[in-house]
Coordinates of C-alpha atoms and ligand atoms in Angstrom, one line a residue:
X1 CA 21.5 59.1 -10.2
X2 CA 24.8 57.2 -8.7
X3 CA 23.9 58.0 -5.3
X4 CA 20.2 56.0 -6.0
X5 CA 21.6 53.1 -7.6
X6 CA 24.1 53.1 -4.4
X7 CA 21.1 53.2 -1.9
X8 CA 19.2 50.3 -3.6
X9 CA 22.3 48.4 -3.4
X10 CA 22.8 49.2 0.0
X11 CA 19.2 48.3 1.2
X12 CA 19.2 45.3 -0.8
X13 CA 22.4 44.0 0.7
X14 CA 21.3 44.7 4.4
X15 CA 18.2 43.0 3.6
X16 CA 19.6 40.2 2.6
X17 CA 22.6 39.9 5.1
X18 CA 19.6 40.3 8.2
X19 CA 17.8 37.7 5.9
X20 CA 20.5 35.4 6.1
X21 CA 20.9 36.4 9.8
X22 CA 17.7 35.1 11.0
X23 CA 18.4 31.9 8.1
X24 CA 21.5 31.4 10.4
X25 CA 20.2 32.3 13.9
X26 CA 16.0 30.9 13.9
X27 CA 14.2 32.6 16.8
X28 CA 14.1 30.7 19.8
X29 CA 12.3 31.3 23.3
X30 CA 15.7 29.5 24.9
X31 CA 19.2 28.3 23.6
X32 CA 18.7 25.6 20.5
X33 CA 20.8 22.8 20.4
X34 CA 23.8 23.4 18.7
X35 CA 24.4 22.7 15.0
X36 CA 24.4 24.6 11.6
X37 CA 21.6 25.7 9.6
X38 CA 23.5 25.5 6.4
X39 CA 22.9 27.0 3.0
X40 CA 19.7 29.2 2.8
X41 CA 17.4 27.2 1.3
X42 CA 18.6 24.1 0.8
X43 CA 20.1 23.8 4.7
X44 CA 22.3 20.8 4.9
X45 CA 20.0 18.2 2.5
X46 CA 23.0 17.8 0.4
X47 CA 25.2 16.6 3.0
X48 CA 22.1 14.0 3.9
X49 CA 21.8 12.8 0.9
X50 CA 25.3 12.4 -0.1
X51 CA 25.1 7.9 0.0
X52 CA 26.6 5.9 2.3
X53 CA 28.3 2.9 1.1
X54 CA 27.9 1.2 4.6
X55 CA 25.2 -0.3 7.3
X56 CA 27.1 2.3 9.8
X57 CA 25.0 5.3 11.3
X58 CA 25.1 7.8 7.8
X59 CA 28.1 10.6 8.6
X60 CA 25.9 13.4 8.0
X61 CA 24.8 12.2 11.4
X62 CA 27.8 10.2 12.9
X63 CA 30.0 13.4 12.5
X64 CA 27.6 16.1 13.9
X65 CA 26.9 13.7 17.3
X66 CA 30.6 13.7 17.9
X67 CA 31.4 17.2 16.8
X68 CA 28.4 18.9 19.1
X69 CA 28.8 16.3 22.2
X70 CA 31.0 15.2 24.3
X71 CA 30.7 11.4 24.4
X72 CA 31.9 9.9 28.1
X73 CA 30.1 6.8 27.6
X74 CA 27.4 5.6 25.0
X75 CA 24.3 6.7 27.5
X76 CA 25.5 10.6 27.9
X77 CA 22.8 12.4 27.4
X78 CA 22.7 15.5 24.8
X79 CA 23.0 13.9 21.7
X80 CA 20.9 15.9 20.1
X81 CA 21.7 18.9 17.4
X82 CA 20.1 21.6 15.1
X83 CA 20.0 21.4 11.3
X84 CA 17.8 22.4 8.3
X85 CA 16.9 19.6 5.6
X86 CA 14.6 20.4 2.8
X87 CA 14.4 24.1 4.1
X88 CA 12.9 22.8 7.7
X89 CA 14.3 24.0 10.7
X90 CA 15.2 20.2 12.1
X91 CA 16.8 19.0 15.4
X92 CA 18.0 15.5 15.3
X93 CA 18.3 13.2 18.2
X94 CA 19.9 10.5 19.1
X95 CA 19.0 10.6 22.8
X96 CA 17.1 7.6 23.8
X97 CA 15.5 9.7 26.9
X98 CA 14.3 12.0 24.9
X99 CA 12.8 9.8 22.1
X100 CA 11.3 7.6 24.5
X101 CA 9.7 11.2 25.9
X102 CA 8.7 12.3 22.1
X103 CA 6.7 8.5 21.6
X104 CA 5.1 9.6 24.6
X105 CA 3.5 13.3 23.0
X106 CA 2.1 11.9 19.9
X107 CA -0.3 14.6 19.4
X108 CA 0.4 16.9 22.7
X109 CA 3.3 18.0 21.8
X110 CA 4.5 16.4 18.5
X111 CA 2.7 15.4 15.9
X112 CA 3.2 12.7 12.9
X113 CA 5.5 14.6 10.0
X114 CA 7.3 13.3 7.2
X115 CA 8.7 15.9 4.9
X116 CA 6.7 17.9 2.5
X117 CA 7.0 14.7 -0.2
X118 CA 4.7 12.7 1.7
X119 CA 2.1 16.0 2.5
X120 CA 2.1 16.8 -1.0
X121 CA 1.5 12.8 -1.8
X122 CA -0.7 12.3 0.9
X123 CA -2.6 15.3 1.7
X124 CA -1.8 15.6 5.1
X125 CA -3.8 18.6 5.3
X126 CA -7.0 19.9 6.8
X127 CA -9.7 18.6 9.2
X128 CA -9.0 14.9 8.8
X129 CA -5.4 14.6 8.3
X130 CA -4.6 11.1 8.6
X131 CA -1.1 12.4 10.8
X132 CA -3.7 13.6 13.7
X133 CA -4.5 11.5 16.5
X134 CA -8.1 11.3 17.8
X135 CA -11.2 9.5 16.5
X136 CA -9.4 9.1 12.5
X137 CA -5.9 8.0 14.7
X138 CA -7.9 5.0 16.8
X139 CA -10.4 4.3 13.8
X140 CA -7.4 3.3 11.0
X141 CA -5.2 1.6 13.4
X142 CA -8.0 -0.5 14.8
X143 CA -8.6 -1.4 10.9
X144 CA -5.4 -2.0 10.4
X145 CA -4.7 -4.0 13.3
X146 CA -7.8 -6.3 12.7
X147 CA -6.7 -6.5 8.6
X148 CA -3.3 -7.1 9.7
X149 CA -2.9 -7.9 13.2
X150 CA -2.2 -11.7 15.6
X151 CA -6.1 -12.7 15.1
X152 CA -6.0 -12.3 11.2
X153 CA -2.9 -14.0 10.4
X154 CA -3.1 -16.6 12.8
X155 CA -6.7 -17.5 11.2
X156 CA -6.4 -16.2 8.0
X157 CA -3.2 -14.7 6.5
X158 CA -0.5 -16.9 7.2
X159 CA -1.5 -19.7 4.7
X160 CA -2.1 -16.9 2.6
X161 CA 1.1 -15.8 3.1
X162 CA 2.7 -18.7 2.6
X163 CA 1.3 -19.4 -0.5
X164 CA 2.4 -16.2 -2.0
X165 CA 5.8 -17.2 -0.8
X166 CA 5.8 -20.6 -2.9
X167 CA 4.3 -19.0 -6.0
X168 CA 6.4 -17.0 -6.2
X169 CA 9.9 -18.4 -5.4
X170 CA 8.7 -21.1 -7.4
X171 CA 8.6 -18.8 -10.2
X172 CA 12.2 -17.0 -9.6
X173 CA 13.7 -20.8 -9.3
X174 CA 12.6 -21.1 -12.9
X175 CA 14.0 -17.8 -14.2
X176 CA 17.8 -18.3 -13.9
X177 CA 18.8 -14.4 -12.1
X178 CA 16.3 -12.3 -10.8
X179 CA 16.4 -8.7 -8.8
X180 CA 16.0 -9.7 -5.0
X181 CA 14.5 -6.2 -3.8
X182 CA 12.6 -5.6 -7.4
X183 CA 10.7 -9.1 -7.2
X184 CA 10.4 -9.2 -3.4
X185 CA 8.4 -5.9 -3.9
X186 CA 6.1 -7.4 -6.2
X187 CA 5.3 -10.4 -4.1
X188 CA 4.3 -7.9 -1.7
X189 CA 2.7 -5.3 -4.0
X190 CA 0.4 -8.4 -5.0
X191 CA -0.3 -9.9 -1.6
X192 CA -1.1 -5.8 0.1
X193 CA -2.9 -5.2 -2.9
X194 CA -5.1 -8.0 -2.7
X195 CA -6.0 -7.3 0.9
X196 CA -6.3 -3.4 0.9
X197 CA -8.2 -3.4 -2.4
X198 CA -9.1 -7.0 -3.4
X199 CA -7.0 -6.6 -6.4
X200 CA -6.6 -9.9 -8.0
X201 CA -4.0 -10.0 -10.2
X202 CA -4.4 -13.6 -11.7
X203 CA -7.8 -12.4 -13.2
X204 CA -6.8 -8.8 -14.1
X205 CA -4.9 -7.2 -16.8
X206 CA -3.7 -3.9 -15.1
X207 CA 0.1 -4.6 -14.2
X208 CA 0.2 -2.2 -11.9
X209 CA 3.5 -4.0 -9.8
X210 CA 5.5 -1.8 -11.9
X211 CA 3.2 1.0 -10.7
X212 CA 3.3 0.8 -7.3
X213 CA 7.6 0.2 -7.8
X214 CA 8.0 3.5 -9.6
X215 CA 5.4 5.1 -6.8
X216 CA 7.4 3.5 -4.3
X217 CA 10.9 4.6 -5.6
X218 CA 9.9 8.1 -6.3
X219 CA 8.4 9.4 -3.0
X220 CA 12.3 9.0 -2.0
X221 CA 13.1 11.4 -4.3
X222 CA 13.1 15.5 -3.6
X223 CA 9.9 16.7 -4.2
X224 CA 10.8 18.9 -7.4
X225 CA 7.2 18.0 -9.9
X226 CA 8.4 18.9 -13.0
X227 CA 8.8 16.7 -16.3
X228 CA 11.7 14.0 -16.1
X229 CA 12.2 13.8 -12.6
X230 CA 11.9 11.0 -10.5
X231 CA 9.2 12.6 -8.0
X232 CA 7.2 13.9 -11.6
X233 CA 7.2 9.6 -12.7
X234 CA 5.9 8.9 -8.9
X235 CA 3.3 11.7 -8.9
X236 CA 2.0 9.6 -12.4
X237 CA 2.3 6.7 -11.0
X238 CA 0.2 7.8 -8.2
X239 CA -2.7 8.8 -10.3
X240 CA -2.3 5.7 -12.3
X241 CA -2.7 3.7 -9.1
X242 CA -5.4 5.6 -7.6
X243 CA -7.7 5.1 -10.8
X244 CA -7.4 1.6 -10.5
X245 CA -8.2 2.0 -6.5
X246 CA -11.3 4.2 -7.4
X247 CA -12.4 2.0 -9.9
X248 CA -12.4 -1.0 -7.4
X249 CA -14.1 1.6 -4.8
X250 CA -16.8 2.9 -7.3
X251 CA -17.6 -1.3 -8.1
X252 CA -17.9 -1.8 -3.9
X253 CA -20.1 1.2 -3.7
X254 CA -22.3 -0.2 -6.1
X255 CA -22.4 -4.0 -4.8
X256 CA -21.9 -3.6 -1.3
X257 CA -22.9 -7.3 -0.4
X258 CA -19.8 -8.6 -2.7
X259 CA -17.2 -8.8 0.4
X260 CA -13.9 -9.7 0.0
X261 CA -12.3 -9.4 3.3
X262 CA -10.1 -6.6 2.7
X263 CA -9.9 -2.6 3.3
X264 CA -12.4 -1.4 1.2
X265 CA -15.3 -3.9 2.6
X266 CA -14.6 -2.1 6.0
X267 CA -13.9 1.2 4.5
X268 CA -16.8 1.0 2.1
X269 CA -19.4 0.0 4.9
X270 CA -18.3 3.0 7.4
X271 CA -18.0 5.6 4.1
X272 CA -19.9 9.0 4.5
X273 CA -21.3 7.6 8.3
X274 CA -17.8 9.3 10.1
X275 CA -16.9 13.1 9.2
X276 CA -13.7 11.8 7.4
X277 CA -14.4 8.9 5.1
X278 CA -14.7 10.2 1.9
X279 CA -13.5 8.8 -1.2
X280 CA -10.2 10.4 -1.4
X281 CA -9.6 9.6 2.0
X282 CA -9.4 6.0 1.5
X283 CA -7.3 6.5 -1.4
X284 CA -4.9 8.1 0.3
X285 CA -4.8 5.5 3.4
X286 CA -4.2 2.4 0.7
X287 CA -1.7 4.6 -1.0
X288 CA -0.1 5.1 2.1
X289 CA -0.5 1.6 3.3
X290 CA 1.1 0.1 0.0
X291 CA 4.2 2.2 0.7
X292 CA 4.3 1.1 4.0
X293 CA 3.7 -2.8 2.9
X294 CA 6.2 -2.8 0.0
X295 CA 9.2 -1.0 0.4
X296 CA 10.4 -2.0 4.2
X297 CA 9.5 -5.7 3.6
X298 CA 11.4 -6.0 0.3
X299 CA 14.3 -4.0 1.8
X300 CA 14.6 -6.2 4.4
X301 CA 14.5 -9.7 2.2
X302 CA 16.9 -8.0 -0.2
X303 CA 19.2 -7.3 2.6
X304 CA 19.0 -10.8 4.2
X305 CA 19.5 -11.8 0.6
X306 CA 22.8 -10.1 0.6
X307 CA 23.9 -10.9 4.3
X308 CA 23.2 -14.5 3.9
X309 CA 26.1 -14.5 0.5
X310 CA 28.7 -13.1 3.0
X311 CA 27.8 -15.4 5.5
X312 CA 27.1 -19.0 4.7
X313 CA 26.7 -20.3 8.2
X314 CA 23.7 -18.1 8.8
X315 CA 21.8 -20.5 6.4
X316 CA 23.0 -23.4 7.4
X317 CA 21.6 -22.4 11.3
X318 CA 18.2 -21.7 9.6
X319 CA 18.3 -24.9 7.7
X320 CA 18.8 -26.4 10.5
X321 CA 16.0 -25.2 13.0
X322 CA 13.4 -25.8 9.6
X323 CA 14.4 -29.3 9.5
X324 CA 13.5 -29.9 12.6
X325 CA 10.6 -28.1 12.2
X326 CA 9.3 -30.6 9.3
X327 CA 10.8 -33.5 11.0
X328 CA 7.9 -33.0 13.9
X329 CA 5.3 -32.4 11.4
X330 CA 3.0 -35.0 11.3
X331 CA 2.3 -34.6 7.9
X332 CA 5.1 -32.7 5.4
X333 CA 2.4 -31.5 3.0
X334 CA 0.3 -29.2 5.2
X335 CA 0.7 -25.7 5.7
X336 CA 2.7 -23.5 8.8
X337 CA 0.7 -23.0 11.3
X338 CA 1.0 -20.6 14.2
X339 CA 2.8 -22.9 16.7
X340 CA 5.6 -23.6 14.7
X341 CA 5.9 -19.7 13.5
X342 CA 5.9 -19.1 17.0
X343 CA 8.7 -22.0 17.7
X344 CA 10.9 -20.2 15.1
X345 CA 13.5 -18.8 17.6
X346 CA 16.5 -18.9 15.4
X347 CA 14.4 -17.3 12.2
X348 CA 13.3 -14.8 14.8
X349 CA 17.2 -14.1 15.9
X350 CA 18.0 -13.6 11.7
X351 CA 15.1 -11.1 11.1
X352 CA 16.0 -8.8 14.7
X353 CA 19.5 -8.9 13.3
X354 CA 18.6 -8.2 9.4
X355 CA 16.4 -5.2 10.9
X356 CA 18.9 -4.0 13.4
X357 CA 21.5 -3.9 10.9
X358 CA 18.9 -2.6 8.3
X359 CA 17.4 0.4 10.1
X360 CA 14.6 0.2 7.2
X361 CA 13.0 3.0 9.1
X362 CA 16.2 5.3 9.5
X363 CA 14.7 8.0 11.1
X364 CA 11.1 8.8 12.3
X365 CA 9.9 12.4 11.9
X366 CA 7.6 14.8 13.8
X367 CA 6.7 18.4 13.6
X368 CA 6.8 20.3 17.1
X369 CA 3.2 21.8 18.2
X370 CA 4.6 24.1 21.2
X371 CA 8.3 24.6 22.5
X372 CA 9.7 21.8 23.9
X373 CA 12.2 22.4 26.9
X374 CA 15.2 19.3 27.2
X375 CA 17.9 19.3 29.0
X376 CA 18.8 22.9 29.2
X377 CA 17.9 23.2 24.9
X378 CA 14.3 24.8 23.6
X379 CA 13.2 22.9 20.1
X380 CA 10.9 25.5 19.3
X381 CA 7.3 25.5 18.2
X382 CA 7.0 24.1 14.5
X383 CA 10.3 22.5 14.0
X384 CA 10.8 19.3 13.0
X385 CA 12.3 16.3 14.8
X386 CA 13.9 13.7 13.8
X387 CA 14.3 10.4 16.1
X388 CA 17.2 8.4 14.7
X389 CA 17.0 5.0 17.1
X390 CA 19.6 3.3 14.5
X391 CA 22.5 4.4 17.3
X392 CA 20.9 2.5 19.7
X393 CA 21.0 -0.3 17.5
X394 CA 24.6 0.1 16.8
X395 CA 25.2 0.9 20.5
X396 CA 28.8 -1.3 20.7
X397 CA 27.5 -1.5 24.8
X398 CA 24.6 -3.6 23.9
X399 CA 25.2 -5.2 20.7
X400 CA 29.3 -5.7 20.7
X401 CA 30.6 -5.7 17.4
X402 CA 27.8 -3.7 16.1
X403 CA 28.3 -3.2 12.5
X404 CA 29.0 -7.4 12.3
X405 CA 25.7 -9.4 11.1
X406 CA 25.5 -12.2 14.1
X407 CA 21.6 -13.3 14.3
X408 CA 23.8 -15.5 17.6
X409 CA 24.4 -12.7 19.3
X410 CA 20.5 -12.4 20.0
X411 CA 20.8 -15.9 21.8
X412 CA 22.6 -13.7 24.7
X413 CA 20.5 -10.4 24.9
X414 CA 18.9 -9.7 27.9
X415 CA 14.9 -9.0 26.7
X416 CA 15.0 -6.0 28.5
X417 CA 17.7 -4.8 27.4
X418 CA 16.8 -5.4 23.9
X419 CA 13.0 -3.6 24.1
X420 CA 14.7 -0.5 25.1
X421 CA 17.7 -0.5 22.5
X422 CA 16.1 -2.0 19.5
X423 CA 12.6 -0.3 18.1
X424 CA 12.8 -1.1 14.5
X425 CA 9.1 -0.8 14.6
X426 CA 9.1 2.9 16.1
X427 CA 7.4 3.0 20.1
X428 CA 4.2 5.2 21.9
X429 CA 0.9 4.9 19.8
X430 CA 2.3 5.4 16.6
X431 CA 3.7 1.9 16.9
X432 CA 4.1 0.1 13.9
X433 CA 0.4 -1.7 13.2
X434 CA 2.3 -3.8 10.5
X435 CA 4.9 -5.3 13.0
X436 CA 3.7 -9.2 13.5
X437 CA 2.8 -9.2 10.4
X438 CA 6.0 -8.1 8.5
X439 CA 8.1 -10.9 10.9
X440 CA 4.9 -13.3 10.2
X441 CA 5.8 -12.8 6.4
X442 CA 9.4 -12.6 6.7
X443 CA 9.7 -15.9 8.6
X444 CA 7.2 -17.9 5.7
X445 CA 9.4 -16.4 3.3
X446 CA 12.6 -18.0 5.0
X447 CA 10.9 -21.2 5.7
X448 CA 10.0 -22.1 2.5
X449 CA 13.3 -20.6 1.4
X450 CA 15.5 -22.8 3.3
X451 CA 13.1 -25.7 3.3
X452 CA 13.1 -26.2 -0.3
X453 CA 15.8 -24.1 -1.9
X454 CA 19.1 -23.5 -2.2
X455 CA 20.2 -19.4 -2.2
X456 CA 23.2 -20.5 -5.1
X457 CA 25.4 -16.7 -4.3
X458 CA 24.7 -13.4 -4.9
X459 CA 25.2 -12.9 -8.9
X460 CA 26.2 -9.1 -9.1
X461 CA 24.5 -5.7 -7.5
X462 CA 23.6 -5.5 -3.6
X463 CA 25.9 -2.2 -2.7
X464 CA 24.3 -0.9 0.0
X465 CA 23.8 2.7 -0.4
X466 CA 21.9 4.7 2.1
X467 CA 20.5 8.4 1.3
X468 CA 19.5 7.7 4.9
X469 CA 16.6 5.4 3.4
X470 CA 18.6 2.0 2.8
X471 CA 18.5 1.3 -1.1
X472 CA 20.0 -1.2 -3.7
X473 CA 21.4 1.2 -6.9
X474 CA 22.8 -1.4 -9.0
X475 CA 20.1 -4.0 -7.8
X476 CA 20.2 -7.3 -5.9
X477 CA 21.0 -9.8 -8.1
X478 CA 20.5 -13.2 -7.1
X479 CA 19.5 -17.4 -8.3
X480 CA 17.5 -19.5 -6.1
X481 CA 16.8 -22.8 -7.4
X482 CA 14.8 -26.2 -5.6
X483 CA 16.6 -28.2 -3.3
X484 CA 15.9 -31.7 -4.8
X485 CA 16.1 -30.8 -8.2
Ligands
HEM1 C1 10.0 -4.4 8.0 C2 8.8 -3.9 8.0 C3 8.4 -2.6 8.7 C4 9.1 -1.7 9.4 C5 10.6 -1.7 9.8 C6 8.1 -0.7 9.8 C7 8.4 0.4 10.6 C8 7.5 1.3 11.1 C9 7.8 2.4 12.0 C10 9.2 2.7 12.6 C11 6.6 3.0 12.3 C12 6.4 4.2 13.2 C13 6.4 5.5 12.3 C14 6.3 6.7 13.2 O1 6.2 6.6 14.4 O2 6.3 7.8 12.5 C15 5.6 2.3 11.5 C16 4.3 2.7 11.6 C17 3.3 2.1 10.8 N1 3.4 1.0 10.1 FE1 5.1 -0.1 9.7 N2 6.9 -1.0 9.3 C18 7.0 -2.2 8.6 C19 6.0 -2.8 7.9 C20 4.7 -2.4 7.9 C21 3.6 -3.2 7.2 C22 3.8 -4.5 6.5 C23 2.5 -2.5 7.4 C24 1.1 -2.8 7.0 C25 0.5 -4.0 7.1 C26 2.8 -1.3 8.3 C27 1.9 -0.4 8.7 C28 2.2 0.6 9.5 C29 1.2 1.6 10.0 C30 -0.3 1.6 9.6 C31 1.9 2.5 10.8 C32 1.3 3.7 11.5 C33 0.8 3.3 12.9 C34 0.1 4.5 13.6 O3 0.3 5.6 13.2 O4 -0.6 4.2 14.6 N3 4.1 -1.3 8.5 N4 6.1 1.3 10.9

């Protein structure tokens, strides 16, 4: 009976030890880059999300570009590795060539991937997956553009935008300390809200800001759905926030002619004519869209929030260029327009720098579709990629002092130069469609800052800690209060 039990274990443990074999060794038509695969399973996720405490590349990735390449000078090629996150074969690069060539394969060769969280959340599945390009690709960036894009806020959304901005600083002026990121998020949450689903939240009695926060939060959480955990509160949240969505849908369908100007007019006038607008498609796209809206804006005001309390003079520049700015005005009381956003060149030089620094989008994913041959390395069909353009941005060649928040240094860098080191808006067709809009909203928001407030200090909170997503844990906590008071 001995001898059975012996041959079970045996077979068992050569399964297992070939098992962890391949785990260790993936199959490859070439050499992969080099790097570790980690503990089966759970690869090297717990390295990644160990936080860093600092704006600095994180060390997960700091330590494995030094350790796998030899670094002559900041442009040597190779800076690319193998690793498994979440139980995905990954290779990470940090090689601008090569990044630049990915941007350029958006559905030849890679295609748009971010981690099972966002499938599951998203349903990045089937026929009409929103992460294809094609037909559904041009169709929501065109709508996105035109929502979102030069021609809309220049008509439209830039008074809108500003008068967000007043309402609502008004409203933190009178509340003694408030939560930078928390109530920048809900400014936003209103305003995207308003033009994805013509939410108005004057006349309605959902508060569904907290909603879209814990939605928000959650979906940077590891997708584990079970009672109690963070992703489980997001996955409600979701729902939640999708029966308010389908409510405002089923109320479009019905009265067609009552236009509001936002998402759903379009995306209620072109439902059931294309293959892939159907109902739960457009909930998914505005679910998508307010994660995209909320969460990089509000990271990046909290973030100036915090950058501005270590450095004084930064304000005082900005003051500065918005006195000037009302000085010209014929008269004070009316709104921005486009000219003077466009005249804003120091604003401009404080928002590159808060984004550089920022790297709100730390890394941009793709899943491979065939073997991709660089530089000697195969990344094989089905991996994922991950494009981490945050060393460029702390490339000490380009940007000296890199980790030091200068918006002056920007008053010396070469435009060139700058397009091809600094993407905080990704590159190729994927290109961020929110991009004029987010440094449309971020300049309004530090015009009528600076213009009528004073920023008294940072109160407590605003330790950076980056899981590689840049997040707040103990909060932001600021006081702004009127100028003139
Ligand atoms: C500071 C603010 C923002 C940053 C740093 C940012 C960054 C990015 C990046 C890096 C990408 C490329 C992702 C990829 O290639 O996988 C992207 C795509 C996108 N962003 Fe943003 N984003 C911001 C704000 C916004 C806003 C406010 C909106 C909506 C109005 C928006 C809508 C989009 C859309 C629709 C795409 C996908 C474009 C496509 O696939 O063609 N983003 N964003």
């Amino acid at each position: 009976m001995w001898q059975v039990g012996l041959c079970v274990v045996a077979v068992v443990t050569i399964l297992i030890s070939q098992w962890l074999y391949k785990w260790r060794n993936p199959k490859s038509n070439g050499v992969l880059p080099p790097g570790s695969m980690g503990l089966p399973f759970i690869g090297e996720t717990l390295q990644l999300l160990i936080p860093n405490h600092s704006l600095d590349l994180h060390p997960f990735i700091k330590k494995r570009i030094e350790k796998y390449n030899t670094v002559i000078s900041f442009y040597v090629y190779g800076r690319v590795f193998s690793t498994n996150l979440v139980g995905r074969p990954m290779v990470i690069t940090a090689d601008p060539k090569l990044n630049n060539y990915l941007f350029q394969q958006e559905g030849k060769e890679v295609e748009l991937w971010y981690l099972d969280t966002f499938e599951k959340v998203f349903r990045l599945e089937g026929e009409a997956r929103p992460n294809a390009v094609g037909r559904i690709h041009k169709y929501l960036r065109g709508t996105f553009l035109s929502l979102f894009g030069v021609d809309s806020l220049r008509t439209k959304l830039l008074s809108e935008i500003e008068t967000t901005v007043r309402t609502n600083i008004h409203r933190w002026s009178t509340q003694g300390t408030i939560d930078a990121k928390k109530e920048a998020a809900n400014m936003i949450a209103v305003f995207a809200a308003k033009n994805l689903f013509g939410h108005d939240f004057e006349k309605s009695s959902d508060v569904i800001t907290d909603t879209i926060a814990g939605f928000v939060q959650g979906l940077m959480s590891f997708p584990l759905n079970i009672p109690g955990t963070r992703f489980y509160k997001c996955m409600k949240d979701k729902d939640k926030l999708e029966k308010v969505i389908r409510a405002m849908l089923k109320e479009r369908i019905a009265c067609p002619e009552e236009k509001k100007g936002d998402f759903l007019d379009r995306a209620v006038k072109d439902l059931n004519t294309d293959f892939f607008l159907t109902e739960n498609f457009i909930l998914s796209i505005i679910v998508g869209a307010l994660f995209a809206t909320v969460e990089s804006i509000s990271t990046a005001i909290a973030l100036s929030f915090k950058l501005f309390a270590e450095h004084p003079w930064v304000v005082e520049d900005l003051v500065a260029e918005h006195d000037i700015l009302l000085k010209n005005r014929e008269n004070k009381e009316s709104p921005l327009t486009w000219d003077e956003y466009k005249s804003m060149t120091v604003t401009m030089h404080v928002i590159n720098e808060v984004l550089r620094l920022g790297n709100v989008a730390p890394g941009i994913l793709r899943k491979t579709l065939k073997d991709i041959n660089y530089n000697g390395y195969t990344i094989p069909a089905g991996w994922a990629i991950m494009m981490v353009n945050c060393t460029l941005q702390l490339n000490p060649n380009v940007f000296k002092d890199p980790l030091a928040f200068n918006p002056r240094r920007w008053k010396d860098i070469d435009p060139q130069t700058a397009s091809k080191n600094f993407m905080p808006f990704g590159g190729g067709i994927r290109q961020c469609a929110g991009a004029e809009f987010s440094k449309a909203f971020f300049a309004t928001f530090l015009h009528v800052l600076v213009s009528e407030y004073k920023y008294v200090d940072k109160i407590k909170g605003g330790d950076v800690a980056r899981t590689p997503m840049l997040q707040f844990q103990d909060g932001m906590y600021i006081k702004v209060s009127k100028k003139h008071a």
